[in-house]
Amino acid sequence: MIVAKRKPVAEIVEMVKEFKRVLVLGCRGCVSVCSAGGEREVEILASLLRLGCKKEGKEINTICATLVRQCDKEYIDAMDEWDGQYDAIVSMACGVGVNFVANLRPFAKVYPGVNTTFMGGSVDQGVWSEQCAGCGNCVLHHTGGLCPVARCAKSLMNGPCGGSVGGRCEIHADVPCIWQAIHDKLTQLDRQKELLTIAPIRDWRSAGHGGPRTSVRDDLTL
Amino acid sequence: MSFNPNIQAYCCHYTSQQSCSENGGGLLEDGFPANITINRLPCSGKLQVSTLLQAFEDGADGVYVVGCPKDSCHNVMGSQRAAKKVLAVKSALNELNVEPDRIEMFHLERGLHPEFIKAAIQMDAQIKKLGPSPFNGGGK
Ligand code: SF4
Ligand code: SF4
């Protein structure tokens, strides 16, 4: 899922303090799972915004709402319900949601309530870690299912850099060297010989270096 | 001018059972500050961050939570959860440039009347020292 984290309250207060009515809009998708922008977090942020504005001697009213997803047109349509009731929107969805609201509501002033960080998973209760960088040309079949693009600080494609110590990354000592892990895993699977095959120089265009990417499924389009 | 802070206490039913059993009457006689409002909960773990923030919105100058000792919560992890929520509010207050000491967590044994009153007096003194809440126009 997409992992996000609430922006500092002061930063959001600064964005909206000139408005009287703010729609705080959560998303029941990814940001709900990583406890950044679901229903509960919407309530908390709304309260913090009211308090933050109150402290500056301003009064704002908030509407708290949460859409099923903010990355689907049909769910954005549900926003009609609050038409005319707000002056600005703070979207607590990931950046995709903020973009979608901005795309589909050209006249709405929409502000981000969270910092969208990475695609990851929950490794422990309350802890998330990055697992995939969405590079568009997956190499996990060569690497025992462990991603060198997202999980190697240098995105190396051919083995460890030589800086790792005791199986830890030289850039972040608390992170395992993913190439060490790939090596261990392939050895365990008795596939270590595959590591001798040199990965060709990568074409990074699929990784978004050629502008925004789209994905079309002809079988699903109308 | 003397400042009589509005303090909201959120107390676990089990911790405060004895203290509250006389409807607070006996408490006052024993020195429990009259400006503290006790809100009783089935378990402090039931508390939500938004409830604690709402107390500040509703005009509290200080807020505190009383739950069971960490390792002997009647509902296992309830008071530890409450302590985390209090920490979350502390960090939110910090972000808003408001003294985090306006909210505290106390872990108290069940039914200990004097300890319960001691915590209340401590909180009352702490908030009096901080002065009125900046959310109520009391910014320094
Ligand atoms: S808007 Fe973002 S957070 Fe919400 S479901 Fe879509 S991708 Fe996930
Ligand atoms: S190789 Fe690319 S697509 Fe595959 S997991 Fe890594 S970043 Fe994601």
mmCIF file of N, CA, C and O in Angstrom, chain A residues 6-10 13 40 43-44 46-48 50-52 54-55, chain B residues 48-50 53-54 56-59 92 95-98 134-136:
data_model
loop_
_atom_site.group_PDB
_atom_site.id
_atom_site.type_symbol
_atom_site.label_atom_id
_atom_site.label_comp_id
_atom_site.label_asym_id
_atom_site.label_seq_id
_atom_site.Cartn_x
_atom_site.Cartn_y
_atom_site.Cartn_z
ATOM 1 N N ARG A 6 0.998 12.209 8.521
ATOM 2 C CA ARG A 6 0.404 13.544 8.618
ATOM 3 C C ARG A 6 1.474 14.632 8.608
ATOM 4 O O ARG A 6 2.505 14.505 9.227
ATOM 5 N N LYS A 7 1.175 15.716 7.885
ATOM 6 C CA LYS A 7 2.070 16.864 7.885
ATOM 7 C C LYS A 7 2.034 17.521 9.256
ATOM 8 O O LYS A 7 1.038 17.385 9.972
ATOM 9 N N PRO A 8 3.067 18.281 9.610
ATOM 10 C CA PRO A 8 2.998 19.024 10.881
ATOM 11 C C PRO A 8 1.767 19.926 10.895
ATOM 12 O O PRO A 8 1.453 20.561 9.882
ATOM 13 N N VAL A 9 1.076 19.952 12.044
ATOM 14 C CA VAL A 9 -0.170 20.712 12.118
ATOM 15 C C VAL A 9 0.040 22.177 11.738
ATOM 16 O O VAL A 9 -0.766 22.768 11.009
ATOM 17 N N ALA A 10 1.148 22.751 12.220
ATOM 18 C CA ALA A 10 1.375 24.179 11.969
ATOM 19 C C ALA A 10 1.406 24.457 10.464
ATOM 20 O O ALA A 10 0.921 25.496 10.002
ATOM 21 N N VAL A 13 -2.202 24.396 9.296
ATOM 22 C CA VAL A 13 -2.905 25.589 9.794
ATOM 23 C C VAL A 13 -2.558 26.785 8.902
ATOM 24 O O VAL A 13 -3.429 27.553 8.496
ATOM 25 N N ARG A 40 -10.553 8.200 11.686
ATOM 26 C CA ARG A 40 -10.080 8.645 13.001
ATOM 27 C C ARG A 40 -9.096 9.808 12.875
ATOM 28 O O ARG A 40 -9.164 10.791 13.617
ATOM 29 N N GLU A 43 -10.777 13.117 12.154
ATOM 30 C CA GLU A 43 -11.330 13.736 13.361
ATOM 31 C C GLU A 43 -10.247 14.460 14.159
ATOM 32 O O GLU A 43 -10.445 15.577 14.636
ATOM 33 N N ILE A 44 -9.103 13.792 14.281
ATOM 34 C CA ILE A 44 -8.002 14.382 15.053
ATOM 35 C C ILE A 44 -7.481 15.637 14.362
ATOM 36 O O ILE A 44 -7.307 16.680 14.990
ATOM 37 N N ALA A 46 -9.018 17.568 12.248
ATOM 38 C CA ALA A 46 -10.020 18.640 12.290
ATOM 39 C C ALA A 46 -9.940 19.356 13.640
ATOM 40 O O ALA A 46 -9.956 20.590 13.720
ATOM 41 N N SER A 47 -9.823 18.577 14.699
ATOM 42 C CA SER A 47 -9.730 19.164 16.030
ATOM 43 C C SER A 47 -8.455 20.003 16.158
ATOM 44 O O SER A 47 -8.487 21.131 16.681
ATOM 45 N N LEU A 48 -7.353 19.471 15.659
ATOM 46 C CA LEU A 48 -6.089 20.218 15.747
ATOM 47 C C LEU A 48 -6.143 21.504 14.925
ATOM 48 O O LEU A 48 -5.586 22.527 15.325
ATOM 49 N N ARG A 50 -8.876 23.259 14.306
ATOM 50 C CA ARG A 50 -9.709 24.216 15.046
ATOM 51 C C ARG A 50 -8.910 24.826 16.195
ATOM 52 O O ARG A 50 -8.937 26.040 16.410
ATOM 53 N N LEU A 51 -8.161 23.972 16.904
ATOM 54 C CA LEU A 51 -7.355 24.470 18.029
ATOM 55 C C LEU A 51 -6.261 25.416 17.537
ATOM 56 O O LEU A 51 -6.037 26.482 18.109
ATOM 57 N N GLY A 52 -5.583 25.004 16.449
ATOM 58 C CA GLY A 52 -4.495 25.823 15.911
ATOM 59 C C GLY A 52 -4.983 27.196 15.484
ATOM 60 O O GLY A 52 -4.327 28.211 15.732
ATOM 61 N N LYS A 54 -7.792 28.650 16.570
ATOM 62 C CA LYS A 54 -8.272 29.312 17.783
ATOM 63 C C LYS A 54 -7.114 30.013 18.484
ATOM 64 O O LYS A 54 -7.238 31.136 18.973
ATOM 65 N N LYS A 55 -5.979 29.324 18.506
ATOM 66 C CA LYS A 55 -4.806 29.876 19.177
ATOM 67 C C LYS A 55 -4.352 31.160 18.498
ATOM 68 O O LYS A 55 -3.819 32.061 19.138
ATOM 69 N N GLN B 48 -10.022 8.138 23.198
ATOM 70 C CA GLN B 48 -9.521 8.469 21.862
ATOM 71 C C GLN B 48 -8.760 9.782 21.935
ATOM 72 O O GLN B 48 -9.094 10.646 22.750
ATOM 73 N N VAL B 49 -7.771 9.926 21.066
ATOM 74 C CA VAL B 49 -7.032 11.185 20.984
ATOM 75 C C VAL B 49 -8.007 12.345 20.772
ATOM 76 O O VAL B 49 -7.889 13.402 21.393
ATOM 77 N N SER B 50 -9.015 12.098 19.921
ATOM 78 C CA SER B 50 -9.949 13.187 19.604
ATOM 79 C C SER B 50 -10.756 13.622 20.832
ATOM 80 O O SER B 50 -11.120 14.787 20.947
ATOM 81 N N LEU B 53 -8.474 15.941 22.765
ATOM 82 C CA LEU B 53 -8.368 17.235 22.078
ATOM 83 C C LEU B 53 -9.656 18.034 22.249
ATOM 84 O O LEU B 53 -9.633 19.253 22.426
ATOM 85 N N GLN B 54 -10.781 17.303 22.189
ATOM 86 C CA GLN B 54 -12.081 17.979 22.340
ATOM 87 C C GLN B 54 -12.160 18.684 23.696
ATOM 88 O O GLN B 54 -12.715 19.776 23.801
ATOM 89 N N PHE B 56 -9.788 20.162 25.245
ATOM 90 C CA PHE B 56 -9.131 21.465 25.083
ATOM 91 C C PHE B 56 -10.012 22.415 24.281
ATOM 92 O O PHE B 56 -10.109 23.603 24.590
ATOM 93 N N GLU B 57 -10.660 21.862 23.238
ATOM 94 C CA GLU B 57 -11.562 22.714 22.447
ATOM 95 C C GLU B 57 -12.686 23.264 23.302
ATOM 96 O O GLU B 57 -13.155 24.375 23.110
ATOM 97 N N ASP B 58 -13.141 22.437 24.245
ATOM 98 C CA ASP B 58 -14.253 22.859 25.093
ATOM 99 C C ASP B 58 -13.815 23.752 26.251
ATOM 100 O O ASP B 58 -14.602 24.055 27.137
ATOM 101 N N GLY B 59 -12.545 24.123 26.253
ATOM 102 C CA GLY B 59 -12.121 25.129 27.220
ATOM 103 C C GLY B 59 -11.242 24.650 28.357
ATOM 104 O O GLY B 59 -10.932 25.430 29.262
ATOM 105 N N ALA B 92 1.187 16.602 19.757
ATOM 106 C CA ALA B 92 0.357 17.525 18.960
ATOM 107 C C ALA B 92 0.384 18.932 19.578
ATOM 108 O O ALA B 92 0.486 19.930 18.864
ATOM 109 N N GLU B 95 3.495 20.558 18.617
ATOM 110 C CA GLU B 95 3.458 21.051 17.242
ATOM 111 C C GLU B 95 2.756 22.395 17.152
ATOM 112 O O GLU B 95 3.041 23.199 16.284
ATOM 113 N N LEU B 96 1.785 22.589 18.056
ATOM 114 C CA LEU B 96 1.016 23.838 18.030
ATOM 115 C C LEU B 96 1.657 24.893 18.933
ATOM 116 O O LEU B 96 1.072 25.941 19.174
ATOM 117 N N ASN B 97 2.853 24.574 19.432
ATOM 118 C CA ASN B 97 3.541 25.509 20.306
ATOM 119 C C ASN B 97 2.808 25.776 21.611
ATOM 120 O O ASN B 97 2.774 26.894 22.102
ATOM 121 N N VAL B 98 2.198 24.741 22.113
ATOM 122 C CA VAL B 98 1.484 24.833 23.386
ATOM 123 C C VAL B 98 2.179 23.869 24.350
ATOM 124 O O VAL B 98 2.623 22.798 23.946
ATOM 125 N N PRO B 134 -3.624 28.667 25.990
ATOM 126 C CA PRO B 134 -3.544 29.576 24.827
ATOM 127 C C PRO B 134 -4.734 29.403 23.882
ATOM 128 O O PRO B 134 -5.026 30.282 23.088
ATOM 129 N N PHE B 135 -5.405 28.262 23.973
ATOM 130 C CA PHE B 135 -6.586 28.064 23.122
ATOM 131 C C PHE B 135 -7.764 28.890 23.615
ATOM 132 O O PHE B 135 -8.725 29.108 22.904
ATOM 133 N N ASN B 136 -7.688 29.324 24.882
ATOM 134 C CA ASN B 136 -8.774 30.144 25.431
ATOM 135 C C ASN B 136 -8.359 31.604 25.461
ATOM 136 O O ASN B 136 -8.836 32.377 26.269
#
